[in-house]
Amino acid sequence: MNRSQIINHVSIALSTVLNREVPQLTEESRLFEDLALDSTSVIELLMGLEDTIALEIDPDELEPEVFRTVGSLTDYIEAGFAKTAAV
Amino acid sequence: MNFVERLKKDLTGDPGARFVFVNNFEVERSWAAGEPKLPGAGIAFAGATVNRMEEMGVLLADEGDVVVLKAPMDRAFAAYLTSLGAAAGRTVWAENSDPARMVTEDALVSPLLLEELRSLDDGRTYLMPLGISAAEEELSKETGLPLAGPTAQICKAVNGKIFSHRLVDELGLTAVPGTVAETVGELRGALTAQLARGGRAVVKESLGVSGRGMVVVEDERGANRLLRLIERRGGQAPANLVVESWIERAQDLNYQFVVGRTGEVRFETVKAAVLKNNVHQGHRFPVELPPAAVEELHHATQAIGKALHAEGYTGMVGVDAMLGPDGTLYPCLEINARFNMSTYQSRIAERFIPEGAHAIAATFGLRPTRVHGFSDVAEALGELLFDGSGRPGVLINNFATLNAAATDDGDFHGRLYAVCVAGSADDALALREEAERRLTEMARR
């Protein structure tokens, strides 16, 4: 899965969690400040992403920085795929 | 006696005692440290805006009282409150402040402030925090000022949602159907049983911060998604979760009472959440409830208060309750044995909301593009700004939260807290709407 496909998945998961259309996302879009994600919806976002991208996320290992922007979340997911591929 | 005098009498025996208010909003974050969390709920937030809610204490303090702040107040805001007679105490502030720290933590690293607080010790001066955690106990030790409340350990214990859940059963109060999962392994059975009753379920961390640390589970698929994330920790891992039915279309209520040191329990107020198109608008008061519901709330107040006193707790208590669409009152969803938003509105209500008037305590979430002073807010509100003359108006009761999250690059989230006072509940809501429109416009400029 390439980067723009991941961003597309993030966008879909965010729309579901926030229960509304999200605007065109950029790498710089901030999840909390710009998209009004809150800590309750983080749990739902993680659940949604696991369903759509078939990647196992360990929420207990996540650093808050991962959720800063769409770009940082995409970095995390990409790194996860790289790790899975290497196994 | 006014609200603060009554509180002093209940907690210290002396209505003329001096309180040093330490408004450590989200003390729950301290209580939750090291406790199990829902997946992802441990993502930490600096809470810069919440940390500046400590300013709300300025409108609670009585003559002679002291309010500890993170920073000096905006001069125009302080002058406005003084002109209204809304701020009777005096403020002191930490010389070393970090936006990510709660006010108590700032105080503990500010030697000049600590010295000033030590100098207040006259045998009848008490630290009065929003809630007591290890940091407030340390502040008491550092300053020599006794706490007007019990130990942090007792406070943490009675603030757990598992404690509330079990207490409701023990007291025979009407309970929301649900159960407790102490370990990860118990969650699957609890969720399955809950969903089998029909409707949605909510899973709440025992020591989650109010309104956070919870997830609503729609159906079996949602349950499996949550279980998949959490079961990786292993069945024996601690979970400390409460699983309950999600009551649809319920009216949210919040009532507060005081548990005095002699065990006397005194009801104070009840407020109701206001929704418009499913969007939370704030809390209104006074509230007209069916007489049976009022009676049940008073009964619950006495029962819960006595149980808390038996646990060693004394102090303010706020309880979240719900009135279901079928008229069923659920008198205790959650006990917050600490100050609540209502506590901070108590003196405002006594000073400015006469018999027959109505109020909505509102939060305005704004997206300012730059830092605004209180004079900008006053100008934007114009004739809507509360002036104490008796005509309807918007009384700002927390200004520091507007700029707390200001950044150098781009817009940010800011909040203003206000009490909108008018002649009727509808007028108060209309006033709130117009104020929000004007403030939103101001934030863009």
Short mmCIF file of C-alpha atoms in Angstrom, two decimals:
data_model
loop_
_atom_site.label_atom_id
_atom_site.label_comp_id
_atom_site.label_asym_id
_atom_site.label_seq_id
_atom_site.Cartn_x
_atom_site.Cartn_y
_atom_site.Cartn_z
CA MET A 1 0.00 0.00 0.00
CA ASN A 2 1.50 3.33 -1.02
CA ARG A 3 1.40 6.56 0.95
CA SER A 4 -1.53 8.15 -0.81
CA GLN A 5 -3.57 4.95 -0.41
CA ILE A 6 -2.81 5.00 3.32
CA ILE A 7 -3.92 8.63 3.56
CA ASN A 8 -7.10 7.65 1.76
CA HIS A 9 -7.76 4.94 4.35
CA VAL A 10 -7.03 7.37 7.19
CA SER A 11 -9.54 9.76 5.64
CA ILE A 12 -12.24 7.06 5.46
CA ALA A 13 -11.58 5.95 9.05
CA LEU A 14 -11.73 9.55 10.25
CA SER A 15 -15.05 10.17 8.44
CA THR A 16 -16.52 7.12 10.17
CA VAL A 17 -15.24 8.07 13.61
CA LEU A 18 -16.23 11.73 13.35
CA ASN A 19 -19.52 10.84 11.66
CA ARG A 20 -19.05 13.49 8.97
CA GLU A 21 -17.24 14.14 5.71
CA VAL A 22 -13.69 15.23 6.38
CA PRO A 23 -12.18 17.88 4.14
CA GLN A 24 -9.37 17.05 1.70
CA LEU A 25 -6.56 15.87 3.98
CA THR A 26 -2.97 16.94 3.62
CA GLU A 27 0.07 15.54 5.39
CA GLU A 28 0.00 18.65 7.59
CA SER A 29 -3.64 18.30 8.70
CA ARG A 30 -3.60 18.17 12.50
CA LEU A 31 -5.83 15.43 13.92
CA PHE A 32 -6.82 17.20 17.12
CA GLU A 33 -6.61 20.87 16.23
CA ASP A 34 -7.93 20.76 12.65
CA LEU A 35 -10.15 17.70 12.64
CA ALA A 36 -11.37 17.82 16.25
CA LEU A 37 -10.44 14.25 17.04
CA ASP A 38 -10.62 13.62 20.78
CA SER A 39 -9.20 10.93 23.01
CA THR A 40 -12.43 8.93 22.92
CA SER A 41 -12.43 8.89 19.14
CA VAL A 42 -8.78 7.76 19.07
CA ILE A 43 -9.95 4.33 20.26
CA GLU A 44 -12.54 4.18 17.49
CA LEU A 45 -10.03 5.41 14.91
CA LEU A 46 -7.63 2.62 15.85
CA MET A 47 -10.39 0.03 15.60
CA GLY A 48 -11.47 1.39 12.21
CA LEU A 49 -7.94 1.47 10.80
CA GLU A 50 -7.26 -2.09 11.86
CA ASP A 51 -10.35 -3.18 9.96
CA THR A 52 -9.52 -1.41 6.71
CA ILE A 53 -5.76 -1.69 6.37
CA ALA A 54 -5.23 -5.15 7.83
CA LEU A 55 -2.42 -3.97 10.07
CA GLU A 56 -2.15 -4.90 13.70
CA ILE A 57 -1.69 -1.81 15.84
CA ASP A 58 -0.56 -2.09 19.43
CA PRO A 59 -2.28 0.86 21.11
CA ASP A 60 -0.28 0.41 24.28
CA GLU A 61 2.93 1.19 22.40
CA LEU A 62 1.65 4.30 20.63
CA GLU A 63 3.32 7.61 21.35
CA PRO A 64 1.11 10.72 21.33
CA GLU A 65 3.30 12.16 18.52
CA VAL A 66 1.84 9.53 16.16
CA PHE A 67 -1.48 11.37 16.33
CA ARG A 68 -0.11 14.86 15.71
CA THR A 69 -0.82 15.04 11.98
CA VAL A 70 -2.11 12.90 9.14
CA GLY A 71 1.54 12.68 8.02
CA SER A 72 2.80 11.37 11.37
CA LEU A 73 0.02 8.76 11.53
CA THR A 74 0.83 7.72 7.96
CA ASP A 75 4.54 7.40 8.89
CA TYR A 76 3.55 5.08 11.73
CA ILE A 77 1.37 2.91 9.49
CA GLU A 78 4.06 2.75 6.79
CA ALA A 79 6.65 1.70 9.38
CA GLY A 80 4.21 -0.98 10.57
CA PHE A 81 3.90 -2.39 7.05
CA ALA A 82 7.69 -2.37 6.64
CA LYS A 83 8.04 -4.30 9.91
CA THR A 84 5.40 -6.84 8.86
CA ALA A 85 7.09 -7.30 5.47
CA ALA A 86 10.45 -7.87 7.11
CA VAL A 87 9.17 -10.71 9.30
CA MET B 1 -24.34 32.30 55.19
CA ASN B 2 -23.28 32.22 51.55
CA PHE B 3 -22.08 29.13 49.71
CA VAL B 4 -18.41 29.49 50.67
CA GLU B 5 -19.21 30.22 54.32
CA ARG B 6 -21.42 27.13 54.46
CA LEU B 7 -18.65 25.08 52.88
CA LYS B 8 -16.10 26.38 55.40
CA LYS B 9 -18.40 25.58 58.27
CA ASP B 10 -19.08 22.06 56.95
CA LEU B 11 -15.44 21.23 56.26
CA THR B 12 -13.58 23.04 59.04
CA GLY B 13 -16.23 23.93 61.61
CA ASP B 14 -15.36 27.61 61.18
CA PRO B 15 -17.45 29.72 58.73
CA GLY B 16 -14.87 32.49 59.09
CA ALA B 17 -11.90 30.31 58.06
CA ARG B 18 -9.75 31.40 55.13
CA PHE B 19 -9.57 29.20 52.05
CA VAL B 20 -6.67 29.12 49.62
CA PHE B 21 -8.33 27.81 46.47
CA VAL B 22 -6.19 25.57 44.28
CA ASN B 23 -8.29 24.76 41.25
CA ASN B 24 -6.54 21.71 39.87
CA PHE B 25 -8.95 20.88 37.06
CA GLU B 26 -8.73 17.29 35.81
CA VAL B 27 -7.19 16.04 39.03
CA GLU B 28 -8.56 12.76 37.63
CA ARG B 29 -5.45 12.60 35.45
CA SER B 30 -3.40 12.27 38.66
CA TRP B 31 -5.74 9.68 40.13
CA ALA B 32 -5.57 7.69 36.86
CA ALA B 33 -1.77 7.54 36.76
CA GLY B 34 -0.67 3.92 36.60
CA GLU B 35 -4.25 2.62 36.24
CA PRO B 36 -5.27 0.44 33.27
CA LYS B 37 -6.69 2.37 30.34
CA LEU B 38 -8.72 1.61 27.25
CA PRO B 39 -6.64 1.06 24.10
CA GLY B 40 -5.42 4.43 22.84
CA ALA B 41 -6.89 6.33 25.78
CA GLY B 42 -3.42 6.64 27.26
CA ILE B 43 -2.47 9.04 24.48
CA ALA B 44 -1.55 11.99 26.65
CA PHE B 45 -2.54 15.56 25.96
CA ALA B 46 -0.83 18.56 27.39
CA GLY B 47 -4.16 19.96 28.55
CA ALA B 48 -2.88 23.53 28.34
CA THR B 49 -6.43 24.90 28.08
CA VAL B 50 -7.86 22.78 30.89
CA ASN B 51 -4.95 23.75 33.13
CA ARG B 52 -5.98 27.40 32.80
CA MET B 53 -9.49 26.71 34.12
CA GLU B 54 -7.93 27.36 37.51
CA GLU B 55 -8.94 30.99 36.97
CA MET B 56 -12.59 30.06 37.57
CA GLY B 57 -11.87 30.03 41.31
CA VAL B 58 -11.63 33.82 41.27
CA LEU B 59 -15.43 34.01 41.10
CA LEU B 60 -15.82 31.55 43.95
CA ALA B 61 -13.55 33.14 46.53
CA ASP B 62 -14.96 35.16 49.39
CA GLU B 63 -13.51 38.20 51.10
CA GLY B 64 -10.16 37.28 52.64
CA ASP B 65 -9.77 34.14 50.53
CA VAL B 66 -6.84 33.54 48.21
CA VAL B 67 -6.84 31.98 44.74
CA VAL B 68 -3.66 30.39 43.39
CA LEU B 69 -3.20 31.02 39.67
CA LYS B 70 -0.72 29.91 37.03
CA ALA B 71 -0.24 33.48 35.84
CA PRO B 72 -1.55 36.97 36.60
CA MET B 73 -5.01 37.72 35.24
CA ASP B 74 -5.64 39.81 32.15
CA ARG B 75 -5.97 43.28 33.66
CA ALA B 76 -9.14 44.20 31.82
CA PHE B 77 -10.77 40.93 32.92
CA ALA B 78 -9.76 41.47 36.54
CA ALA B 79 -11.09 45.05 36.40
CA TYR B 80 -14.37 43.82 34.89
CA LEU B 81 -14.92 41.24 37.65
CA THR B 82 -14.02 43.79 40.32
CA SER B 83 -16.49 46.31 38.88
CA LEU B 84 -19.23 43.68 39.18
CA GLY B 85 -18.27 42.67 42.70
CA ALA B 86 -17.72 39.15 41.36
CA ALA B 87 -14.21 38.62 42.70
CA ALA B 88 -13.92 39.11 46.43
CA GLY B 89 -10.65 37.31 47.16
CA ARG B 90 -7.12 38.08 46.14
CA THR B 91 -4.96 36.25 43.63
CA VAL B 92 -1.42 34.96 43.90
CA TRP B 93 0.44 33.18 41.12
CA ALA B 94 3.28 30.83 40.41
CA GLU B 95 6.45 32.53 39.22
CA ASN B 96 7.44 29.32 37.42
CA SER B 97 4.68 28.23 35.09
CA ASP B 98 4.51 25.63 32.35
CA PRO B 99 1.32 25.33 30.24
CA ALA B 100 1.49 21.53 30.48
CA ARG B 101 1.45 21.57 34.28
CA MET B 102 -1.55 21.78 36.60
CA VAL B 103 -1.60 24.76 38.94
CA THR B 104 -0.47 22.68 41.94
CA GLU B 105 2.57 21.42 40.05
CA ASP B 106 3.46 25.00 39.11
CA ALA B 107 3.11 26.07 42.74
CA LEU B 108 5.42 23.30 43.94
CA VAL B 109 8.30 24.60 41.82
CA SER B 110 7.73 28.29 42.66
CA PRO B 111 9.70 29.18 45.84
CA LEU B 112 8.37 32.75 46.06
CA LEU B 113 4.75 31.58 45.88
CA LEU B 114 5.42 28.82 48.42
CA GLU B 115 6.89 31.40 50.79
CA GLU B 116 3.83 33.61 50.36
CA LEU B 117 1.52 30.68 51.09
CA ARG B 118 3.53 29.72 54.18
CA SER B 119 3.09 33.26 55.48
CA LEU B 120 -0.71 32.77 55.43
CA ASP B 121 -0.59 30.10 58.13
CA ASP B 122 -2.58 31.55 61.03
CA GLY B 123 -4.23 28.41 62.34
CA ARG B 124 -7.48 29.02 60.44
CA THR B 125 -6.26 29.01 56.82
CA TYR B 126 -6.80 25.88 54.71
CA LEU B 127 -5.83 24.68 51.26
CA MET B 128 -9.04 24.05 49.33
CA PRO B 129 -8.24 22.18 46.12
CA LEU B 130 -10.74 21.12 43.45
CA GLY B 131 -9.72 17.56 44.32
CA ILE B 132 -6.99 16.05 46.44
CA SER B 133 -4.18 14.03 44.88
CA ALA B 134 -0.56 13.43 45.89
CA ALA B 135 0.48 16.88 44.54
CA GLU B 136 -1.98 18.73 46.81
CA GLU B 137 -0.80 16.70 49.79
CA GLU B 138 2.75 17.74 48.95
CA LEU B 139 1.67 21.38 48.67
CA SER B 140 0.09 21.13 52.11
CA LYS B 141 3.34 19.73 53.49
CA GLU B 142 5.44 22.39 51.77
CA THR B 143 3.31 25.30 52.95
CA GLY B 144 2.20 24.03 56.36
CA LEU B 145 -1.40 24.82 55.39
CA PRO B 146 -3.78 21.95 56.23
CA LEU B 147 -6.07 20.55 53.54
CA ALA B 148 -9.80 21.10 54.00
CA GLY B 149 -10.43 17.48 53.02
CA PRO B 150 -9.36 13.85 53.40
CA THR B 151 -6.33 12.00 52.02
CA ALA B 152 -5.58 11.57 48.32
CA GLN B 153 -5.99 7.83 48.78
CA ILE B 154 -9.59 8.19 50.01
CA CYS B 155 -10.41 10.69 47.25
CA LYS B 156 -9.09 8.39 44.54
CA ALA B 157 -10.96 5.38 45.94
CA VAL B 158 -14.38 7.04 46.03
CA ASN B 159 -13.97 8.62 42.58
CA GLY B 160 -13.70 5.28 40.77
CA LYS B 161 -16.66 4.34 38.56
CA ILE B 162 -16.41 0.79 39.89
CA PHE B 163 -16.95 2.22 43.38
CA SER B 164 -20.05 4.15 42.15
CA HIS B 165 -21.39 1.12 40.31
CA ARG B 166 -21.15 -1.13 43.36
CA LEU B 167 -22.43 1.54 45.73
CA VAL B 168 -25.61 2.00 43.67
CA ASP B 169 -26.30 -1.72 44.01
CA GLU B 170 -25.56 -1.74 47.73
CA LEU B 171 -27.81 1.24 48.38
CA GLY B 172 -30.63 -0.16 46.27
CA LEU B 173 -30.74 2.92 44.00
CA THR B 174 -32.06 2.55 40.45
CA ALA B 175 -29.07 1.26 38.52
CA VAL B 176 -28.22 1.43 34.84
CA PRO B 177 -27.96 -2.24 33.83
CA GLY B 178 -24.33 -3.24 33.73
CA THR B 179 -21.40 -4.99 35.27
CA VAL B 180 -17.75 -4.64 36.18
CA ALA B 181 -14.77 -6.20 34.36
CA GLU B 182 -11.77 -6.20 36.64
CA THR B 183 -9.59 -8.14 34.23
CA VAL B 184 -9.30 -8.17 30.45
CA GLY B 185 -10.58 -11.75 30.46
CA GLU B 186 -13.88 -10.67 32.01
CA LEU B 187 -14.64 -8.06 29.37
CA ARG B 188 -15.83 -10.39 26.59
CA GLY B 189 -18.50 -12.00 28.77
CA ALA B 190 -19.57 -8.64 30.18
CA LEU B 191 -19.92 -7.05 26.73
CA THR B 192 -21.71 -10.03 25.21
CA ALA B 193 -24.20 -10.10 28.08
CA GLN B 194 -24.72 -6.36 27.84
CA LEU B 195 -25.36 -6.34 24.09
CA ALA B 196 -27.75 -9.30 24.48
CA ARG B 197 -30.04 -6.95 26.44
CA GLY B 198 -30.42 -4.90 23.25
CA GLY B 199 -29.25 -1.37 22.49
CA ARG B 200 -25.77 0.03 22.72
CA ALA B 201 -23.25 -0.50 25.49
CA VAL B 202 -20.70 1.86 26.97
CA VAL B 203 -17.34 0.76 28.34
CA LYS B 204 -15.84 3.16 30.88
CA GLU B 205 -12.47 3.22 32.60
CA SER B 206 -12.99 3.23 36.36
CA LEU B 207 -10.69 6.22 36.77
CA GLY B 208 -11.08 7.89 33.37
CA VAL B 209 -11.39 11.66 33.14
CA SER B 210 -15.04 12.78 32.93
CA GLY B 211 -16.33 12.44 29.37
CA ARG B 212 -13.16 10.68 28.24
CA GLY B 213 -11.73 7.22 28.79
CA MET B 214 -14.89 5.61 27.47
CA VAL B 215 -16.11 4.03 24.28
CA VAL B 216 -19.63 3.36 23.04
CA VAL B 217 -20.03 -0.09 21.50
CA GLU B 218 -22.78 -0.24 18.87
CA ASP B 219 -23.02 -3.95 18.22
CA GLU B 220 -21.22 -7.27 18.18
CA ARG B 221 -18.87 -6.11 15.44
CA GLY B 222 -17.86 -3.08 17.51
CA ALA B 223 -17.43 -5.31 20.56
CA ASN B 224 -15.13 -7.63 18.63
CA ARG B 225 -13.04 -4.70 17.42
CA LEU B 226 -12.53 -3.44 20.96
CA LEU B 227 -11.86 -6.93 22.31
CA ARG B 228 -9.32 -7.57 19.53
CA LEU B 229 -7.34 -4.52 20.65
CA ILE B 230 -7.55 -5.10 24.38
CA GLU B 231 -7.23 -8.89 24.57
CA ARG B 232 -3.64 -8.66 23.30
CA ARG B 233 -2.77 -7.68 26.87
CA GLY B 234 -3.70 -11.17 28.08
CA GLY B 235 -6.76 -12.36 30.00
CA GLN B 236 -5.22 -11.83 33.44
CA ALA B 237 -4.20 -8.21 32.77
CA PRO B 238 -6.09 -5.69 34.93
CA ALA B 239 -8.85 -3.80 33.12
CA ASN B 240 -10.97 -2.03 35.80
CA LEU B 241 -13.81 -1.22 33.42
CA VAL B 242 -17.51 -0.68 33.91
CA VAL B 243 -19.77 -1.98 31.12
CA GLU B 244 -23.26 -0.49 31.06
CA SER B 245 -26.28 0.06 28.84
CA TRP B 246 -26.19 3.30 26.93
CA ILE B 247 -29.44 5.04 27.82
CA GLU B 248 -30.74 6.74 24.67
CA ARG B 249 -32.38 10.18 24.63
CA ALA B 250 -31.90 10.68 28.33
CA GLN B 251 -31.85 14.03 30.07
CA ASP B 252 -28.45 14.46 31.74
CA LEU B 253 -28.58 15.92 35.22
CA ASN B 254 -25.88 16.91 37.65
CA TYR B 255 -26.45 17.61 41.31
CA GLN B 256 -24.06 18.57 44.03
CA PHE B 257 -23.99 18.23 47.77
CA VAL B 258 -21.55 18.58 50.64
CA VAL B 259 -20.44 15.88 53.05
CA GLY B 260 -19.50 17.69 56.24
CA ARG B 261 -16.84 16.49 58.63
CA THR B 262 -19.47 15.55 61.21
CA GLY B 263 -21.24 13.39 58.64
CA GLU B 264 -24.00 15.86 57.86
CA VAL B 265 -25.02 15.75 54.19
CA ARG B 266 -26.35 18.95 52.61
CA PHE B 267 -27.94 19.16 49.17
CA GLU B 268 -26.91 22.23 47.16
CA THR B 269 -28.08 22.36 43.52
CA VAL B 270 -29.24 20.40 40.48
CA LYS B 271 -28.56 21.38 36.86
CA ALA B 272 -29.67 19.94 33.54
CA ALA B 273 -27.73 19.62 30.29
CA VAL B 274 -29.18 21.59 27.38
CA LEU B 275 -29.08 20.07 23.91
CA LYS B 276 -30.02 21.74 20.67
CA ASN B 277 -29.99 19.57 17.54
CA ASN B 278 -28.05 17.06 19.62
CA VAL B 279 -25.28 19.58 20.30
CA HIS B 280 -24.44 20.27 23.92
CA GLN B 281 -25.17 23.91 24.78
CA GLY B 282 -24.32 23.91 28.47
CA HIS B 283 -26.16 23.42 31.76
CA ARG B 284 -29.26 25.33 32.75
CA PHE B 285 -30.52 26.27 36.16
CA PRO B 286 -32.82 26.40 37.96
CA VAL B 287 -34.29 23.07 36.83
CA GLU B 288 -37.92 22.05 37.17
CA LEU B 289 -38.10 18.32 37.80
CA PRO B 290 -41.10 16.13 38.56
CA PRO B 291 -41.60 16.09 42.36
CA ALA B 292 -40.95 12.33 42.49
CA ALA B 293 -37.59 12.81 40.78
CA VAL B 294 -36.64 15.59 43.20
CA GLU B 295 -37.53 13.38 46.13
CA GLU B 296 -35.45 10.55 44.70
CA LEU B 297 -32.45 12.85 44.19
CA HIS B 298 -32.66 14.00 47.78
CA HIS B 299 -32.91 10.41 48.96
CA ALA B 300 -29.86 9.47 46.83
CA THR B 301 -27.96 12.49 48.18
CA GLN B 302 -28.40 11.35 51.77
CA ALA B 303 -27.64 7.70 51.01
CA ILE B 304 -24.55 8.39 48.90
CA GLY B 305 -23.33 11.12 51.24
CA LYS B 306 -23.52 8.85 54.27
CA ALA B 307 -21.70 6.07 52.41
CA LEU B 308 -18.95 8.49 51.37
CA HIS B 309 -18.55 9.70 54.93
CA ALA B 310 -18.25 6.10 56.08
CA GLU B 311 -15.36 5.75 53.59
CA GLY B 312 -13.70 8.73 55.24
CA TYR B 313 -14.62 11.32 52.61
CA THR B 314 -15.60 14.90 53.42
CA GLY B 315 -16.07 17.68 50.89
CA MET B 316 -17.99 18.64 47.76
CA VAL B 317 -19.60 15.91 45.71
CA GLY B 318 -21.08 16.16 42.23
CA VAL B 319 -23.14 13.26 40.93
CA ASP B 320 -24.08 12.65 37.30
CA ALA B 321 -27.64 11.38 36.98
CA MET B 322 -30.05 10.73 34.13
CA LEU B 323 -33.76 11.01 33.55
CA GLY B 324 -34.67 8.35 30.98
CA PRO B 325 -37.28 9.04 28.26
CA ASP B 326 -39.68 6.77 30.16
CA GLY B 327 -39.37 8.92 33.28
CA THR B 328 -36.99 6.55 35.07
CA LEU B 329 -34.48 8.44 37.17
CA TYR B 330 -31.01 6.93 37.41
CA PRO B 331 -29.72 8.91 40.39
CA CYS B 332 -26.06 7.90 40.24
CA LEU B 333 -24.06 7.21 37.11
CA GLU B 334 -20.87 8.60 38.44
CA ILE B 335 -19.66 10.19 41.66
CA ASN B 336 -17.22 13.06 41.37
CA ALA B 337 -16.05 13.57 44.92
CA ARG B 338 -14.43 16.92 44.24
CA PHE B 339 -15.45 20.40 43.10
CA ASN B 340 -17.57 20.42 39.96
CA MET B 341 -18.45 23.09 37.43
CA SER B 342 -21.55 23.74 39.56
CA THR B 343 -19.33 24.54 42.53
CA TYR B 344 -17.70 27.36 40.59
CA GLN B 345 -21.09 28.75 39.61
CA SER B 346 -22.42 28.73 43.17
CA ARG B 347 -21.34 32.23 44.19
CA ILE B 348 -22.27 33.57 40.73
CA ALA B 349 -25.77 32.18 41.25
CA GLU B 350 -26.06 33.75 44.69
CA ARG B 351 -24.70 37.09 43.60
CA PHE B 352 -26.30 37.55 40.19
CA ILE B 353 -29.16 35.20 39.50
CA PRO B 354 -32.19 36.38 41.44
CA GLU B 355 -35.32 34.37 42.05
CA GLY B 356 -37.16 34.01 38.75
CA ALA B 357 -34.11 34.52 36.53
CA HIS B 358 -32.68 31.71 34.39
CA ALA B 359 -29.14 30.87 33.43
CA ILE B 360 -27.16 28.65 31.10
CA ALA B 361 -23.58 27.87 32.00
CA ALA B 362 -21.94 27.64 28.60
CA THR B 363 -18.61 26.83 27.02
CA PHE B 364 -17.70 28.61 23.80
CA GLY B 365 -15.21 26.62 21.73
CA LEU B 366 -13.40 29.10 19.48
CA ARG B 367 -10.67 28.98 16.82
CA PRO B 368 -8.79 32.24 17.29
CA THR B 369 -6.25 33.24 14.68
CA ARG B 370 -4.36 35.35 17.22
CA VAL B 371 -4.27 36.18 20.92
CA HIS B 372 -7.22 38.33 22.03
CA GLY B 373 -7.43 40.43 25.19
CA PHE B 374 -10.52 40.65 27.39
CA SER B 375 -11.18 44.09 25.92
CA ASP B 376 -11.64 42.39 22.52
CA VAL B 377 -14.17 40.02 24.10
CA ALA B 378 -16.00 42.89 25.80
CA GLU B 379 -16.11 44.81 22.54
CA ALA B 380 -17.36 41.80 20.58
CA LEU B 381 -20.13 41.09 23.09
CA GLY B 382 -21.08 44.76 23.30
CA GLU B 383 -24.38 45.25 25.11
CA LEU B 384 -24.58 41.48 25.72
CA LEU B 385 -21.78 41.62 28.30
CA PHE B 386 -23.25 41.14 31.77
CA ASP B 387 -23.08 44.42 33.67
CA GLY B 388 -24.87 43.58 36.92
CA SER B 389 -27.63 46.12 36.23
CA GLY B 390 -30.31 43.46 36.19
CA ARG B 391 -30.73 43.25 32.41
CA PRO B 392 -29.87 39.97 30.61
CA GLY B 393 -26.19 39.43 29.95
CA VAL B 394 -23.24 37.10 29.45
CA LEU B 395 -20.90 36.88 32.43
CA ILE B 396 -17.48 35.54 31.40
CA ASN B 397 -16.21 33.39 34.26
CA ASN B 398 -13.01 32.06 32.71
CA PHE B 399 -10.95 34.11 30.29
CA ALA B 400 -7.44 32.57 30.55
CA THR B 401 -8.62 29.51 28.61
CA LEU B 402 -9.07 31.61 25.47
CA ASN B 403 -5.35 32.00 24.77
CA ALA B 404 -3.91 29.07 26.72
CA ALA B 405 -3.19 27.01 23.59
CA ALA B 406 -1.99 29.92 21.44
CA THR B 407 0.78 29.01 19.01
CA ASP B 408 3.04 31.09 16.83
CA ASP B 409 1.91 29.31 13.69
CA GLY B 410 -1.72 29.36 12.67
CA ASP B 411 -4.99 29.17 14.50
CA PHE B 412 -5.58 27.28 17.72
CA HIS B 413 -8.38 26.01 19.96
CA GLY B 414 -9.51 28.43 22.65
CA ARG B 415 -12.39 28.38 25.09
CA LEU B 416 -14.40 30.92 27.00
CA TYR B 417 -16.63 29.93 29.89
CA ALA B 418 -19.68 32.04 30.57
CA VAL B 419 -22.95 32.16 32.44
CA CYS B 420 -25.77 33.58 30.31
CA VAL B 421 -28.43 35.15 32.53
CA ALA B 422 -31.90 36.10 31.28
CA GLY B 423 -35.54 36.27 32.31
CA SER B 424 -36.50 32.87 30.90
CA ALA B 425 -34.80 29.62 29.89
CA ASP B 426 -35.51 30.33 26.21
CA ASP B 427 -34.11 33.84 26.43
CA ALA B 428 -30.97 32.49 28.12
CA LEU B 429 -30.52 30.04 25.25
CA ALA B 430 -31.07 32.77 22.64
CA LEU B 431 -28.54 34.96 24.46
CA ARG B 432 -26.05 32.11 24.40
CA GLU B 433 -26.50 31.70 20.63
CA GLU B 434 -26.03 35.36 19.84
CA ALA B 435 -22.97 35.56 22.11
CA GLU B 436 -21.45 32.55 20.36
CA ARG B 437 -22.04 34.14 16.96
CA ARG B 438 -20.32 37.36 18.00
CA LEU B 439 -17.40 35.58 19.68
CA THR B 440 -16.86 33.30 16.70
CA GLU B 441 -16.69 36.36 14.49
CA MET B 442 -14.22 38.01 16.89
CA ALA B 443 -11.96 34.93 16.85
CA ARG B 444 -11.60 35.20 13.07
CA ARG B 445 -10.39 38.80 13.22
#
